[in-house]
PDB file of C-alpha atoms in Angstrom:
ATOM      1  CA  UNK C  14      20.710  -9.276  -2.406  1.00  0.00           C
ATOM      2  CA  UNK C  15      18.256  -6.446  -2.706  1.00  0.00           C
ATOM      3  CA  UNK C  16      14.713  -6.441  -2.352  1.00  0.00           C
ATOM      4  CA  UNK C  17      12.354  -5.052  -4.668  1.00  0.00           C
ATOM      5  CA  UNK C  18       8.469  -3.541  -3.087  1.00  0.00           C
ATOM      6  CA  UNK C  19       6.095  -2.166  -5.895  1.00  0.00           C
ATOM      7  CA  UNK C  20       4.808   1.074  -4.754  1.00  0.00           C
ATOM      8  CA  UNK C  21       2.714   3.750  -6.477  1.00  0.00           C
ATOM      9  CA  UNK C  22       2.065   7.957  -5.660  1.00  0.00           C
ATOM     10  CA  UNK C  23      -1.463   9.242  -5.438  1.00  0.00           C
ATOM     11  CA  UNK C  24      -2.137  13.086  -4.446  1.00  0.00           C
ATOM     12  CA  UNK C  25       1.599  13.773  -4.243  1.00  0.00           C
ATOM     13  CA  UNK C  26       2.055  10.680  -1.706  1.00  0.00           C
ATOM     14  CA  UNK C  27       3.949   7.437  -1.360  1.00  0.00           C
ATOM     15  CA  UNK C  28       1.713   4.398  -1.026  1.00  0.00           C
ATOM     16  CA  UNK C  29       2.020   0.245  -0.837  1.00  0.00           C
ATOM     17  CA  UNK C  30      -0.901  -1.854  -1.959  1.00  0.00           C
ATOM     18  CA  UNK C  31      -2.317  -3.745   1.295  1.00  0.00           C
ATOM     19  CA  UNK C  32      -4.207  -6.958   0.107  1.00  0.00           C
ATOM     20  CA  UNK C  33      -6.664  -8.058   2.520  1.00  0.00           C
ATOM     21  CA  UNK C  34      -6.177 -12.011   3.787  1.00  0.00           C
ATOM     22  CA  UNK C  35      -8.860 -14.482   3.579  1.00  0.00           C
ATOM     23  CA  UNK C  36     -10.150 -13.545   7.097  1.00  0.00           C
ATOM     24  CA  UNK C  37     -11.115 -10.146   6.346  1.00  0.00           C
ATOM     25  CA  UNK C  38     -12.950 -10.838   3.544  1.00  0.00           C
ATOM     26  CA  UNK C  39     -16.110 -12.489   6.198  1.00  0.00           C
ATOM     27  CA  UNK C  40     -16.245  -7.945   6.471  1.00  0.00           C
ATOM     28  CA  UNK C  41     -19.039  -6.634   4.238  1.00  0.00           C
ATOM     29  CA  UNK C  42     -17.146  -3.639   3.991  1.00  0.00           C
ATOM     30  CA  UNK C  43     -14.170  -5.033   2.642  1.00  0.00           C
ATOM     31  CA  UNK C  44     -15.487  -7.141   0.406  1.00  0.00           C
ATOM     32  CA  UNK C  45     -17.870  -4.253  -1.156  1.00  0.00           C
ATOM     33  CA  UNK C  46     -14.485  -2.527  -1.198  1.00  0.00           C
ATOM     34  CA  UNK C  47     -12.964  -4.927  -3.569  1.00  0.00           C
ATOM     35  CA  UNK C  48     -15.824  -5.740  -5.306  1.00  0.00           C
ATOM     36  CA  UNK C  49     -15.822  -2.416  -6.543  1.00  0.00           C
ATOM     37  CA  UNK C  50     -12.874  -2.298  -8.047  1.00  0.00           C
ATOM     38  CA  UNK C  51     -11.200  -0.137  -4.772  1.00  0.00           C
ATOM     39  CA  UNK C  52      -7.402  -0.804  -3.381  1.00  0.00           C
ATOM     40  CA  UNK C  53      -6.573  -0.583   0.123  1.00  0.00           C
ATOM     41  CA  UNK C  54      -3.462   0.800   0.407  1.00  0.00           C
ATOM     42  CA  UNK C  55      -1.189   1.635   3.366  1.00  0.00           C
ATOM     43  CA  UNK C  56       0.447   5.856   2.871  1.00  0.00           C
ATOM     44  CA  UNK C  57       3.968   5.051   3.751  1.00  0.00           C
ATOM     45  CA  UNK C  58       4.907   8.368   5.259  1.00  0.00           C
ATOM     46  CA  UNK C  59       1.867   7.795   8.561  1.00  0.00           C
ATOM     47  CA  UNK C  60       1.415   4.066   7.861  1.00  0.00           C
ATOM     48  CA  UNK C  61      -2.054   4.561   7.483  1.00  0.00           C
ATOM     49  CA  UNK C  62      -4.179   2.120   6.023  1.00  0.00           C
ATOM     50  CA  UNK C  63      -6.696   3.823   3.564  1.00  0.00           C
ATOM     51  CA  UNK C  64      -9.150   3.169   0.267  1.00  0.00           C
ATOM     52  CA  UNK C  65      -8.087   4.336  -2.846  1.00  0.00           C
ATOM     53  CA  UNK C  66     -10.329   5.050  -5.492  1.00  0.00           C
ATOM     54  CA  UNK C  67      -9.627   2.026  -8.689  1.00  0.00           C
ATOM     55  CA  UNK C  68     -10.131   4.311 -10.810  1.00  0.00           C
ATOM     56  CA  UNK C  69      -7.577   7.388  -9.512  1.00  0.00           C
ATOM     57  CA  UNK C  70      -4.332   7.715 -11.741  1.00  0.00           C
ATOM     58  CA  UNK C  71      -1.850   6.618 -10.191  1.00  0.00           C
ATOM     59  CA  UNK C  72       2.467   6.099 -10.829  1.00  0.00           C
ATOM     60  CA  UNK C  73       3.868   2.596 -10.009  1.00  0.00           C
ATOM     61  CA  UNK C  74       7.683   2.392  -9.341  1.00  0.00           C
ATOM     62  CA  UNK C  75       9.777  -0.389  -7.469  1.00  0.00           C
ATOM     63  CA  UNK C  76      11.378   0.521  -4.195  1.00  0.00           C
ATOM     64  CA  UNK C  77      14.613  -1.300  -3.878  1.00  0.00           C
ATOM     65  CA  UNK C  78      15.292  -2.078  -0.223  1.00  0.00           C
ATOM     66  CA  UNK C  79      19.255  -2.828   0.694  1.00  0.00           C
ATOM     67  CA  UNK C  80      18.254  -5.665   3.616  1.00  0.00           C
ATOM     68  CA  UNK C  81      22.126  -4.774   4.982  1.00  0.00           C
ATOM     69  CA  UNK C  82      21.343  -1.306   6.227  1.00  0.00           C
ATOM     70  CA  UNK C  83      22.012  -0.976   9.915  1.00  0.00           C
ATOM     71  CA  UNK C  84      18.790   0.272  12.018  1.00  0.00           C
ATOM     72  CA  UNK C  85      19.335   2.061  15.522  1.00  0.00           C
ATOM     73  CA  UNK C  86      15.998   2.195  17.630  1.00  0.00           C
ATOM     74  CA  UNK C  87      15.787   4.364  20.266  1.00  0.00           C
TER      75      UNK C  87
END
């Protein structure tokens, strides 16, 4: 079974749509963010959380994700 992520590229960069929870939306800013048509998006290479313009051109693709990989931490 593979998984499927929908990603997008913005300024030559790899980026996942973050959708704030319920919580977050008691924060004026992010709910002026949203209101405005913005998407919060996380850069995948950093992790960093960040705003991205709703009306920047954008690419969407699907990442596929094999869940069966093996991952060494060290």
């Amino acid at each position: 079974m593979n998984l499927a992520m929908q990603a997008f590229t913005y300024n030559d960069d790899f980026y996942i749509r973050a959708v704030p929870g319920k919580n977050l939306f008691k924060s004026t800013m992010v709910h002026e963010v949203v209101n405005r048509g913005d998407v919060f998006a996380v850069r995948i290479r950093d992790q960093i959380l960040t705003i991205i313009p709703g009306t920047a051109e954008v690419k969407h693709f699907s990442l596929q994700i094999d869940p069966h990989f093996d991952v060494t931490v060290e």
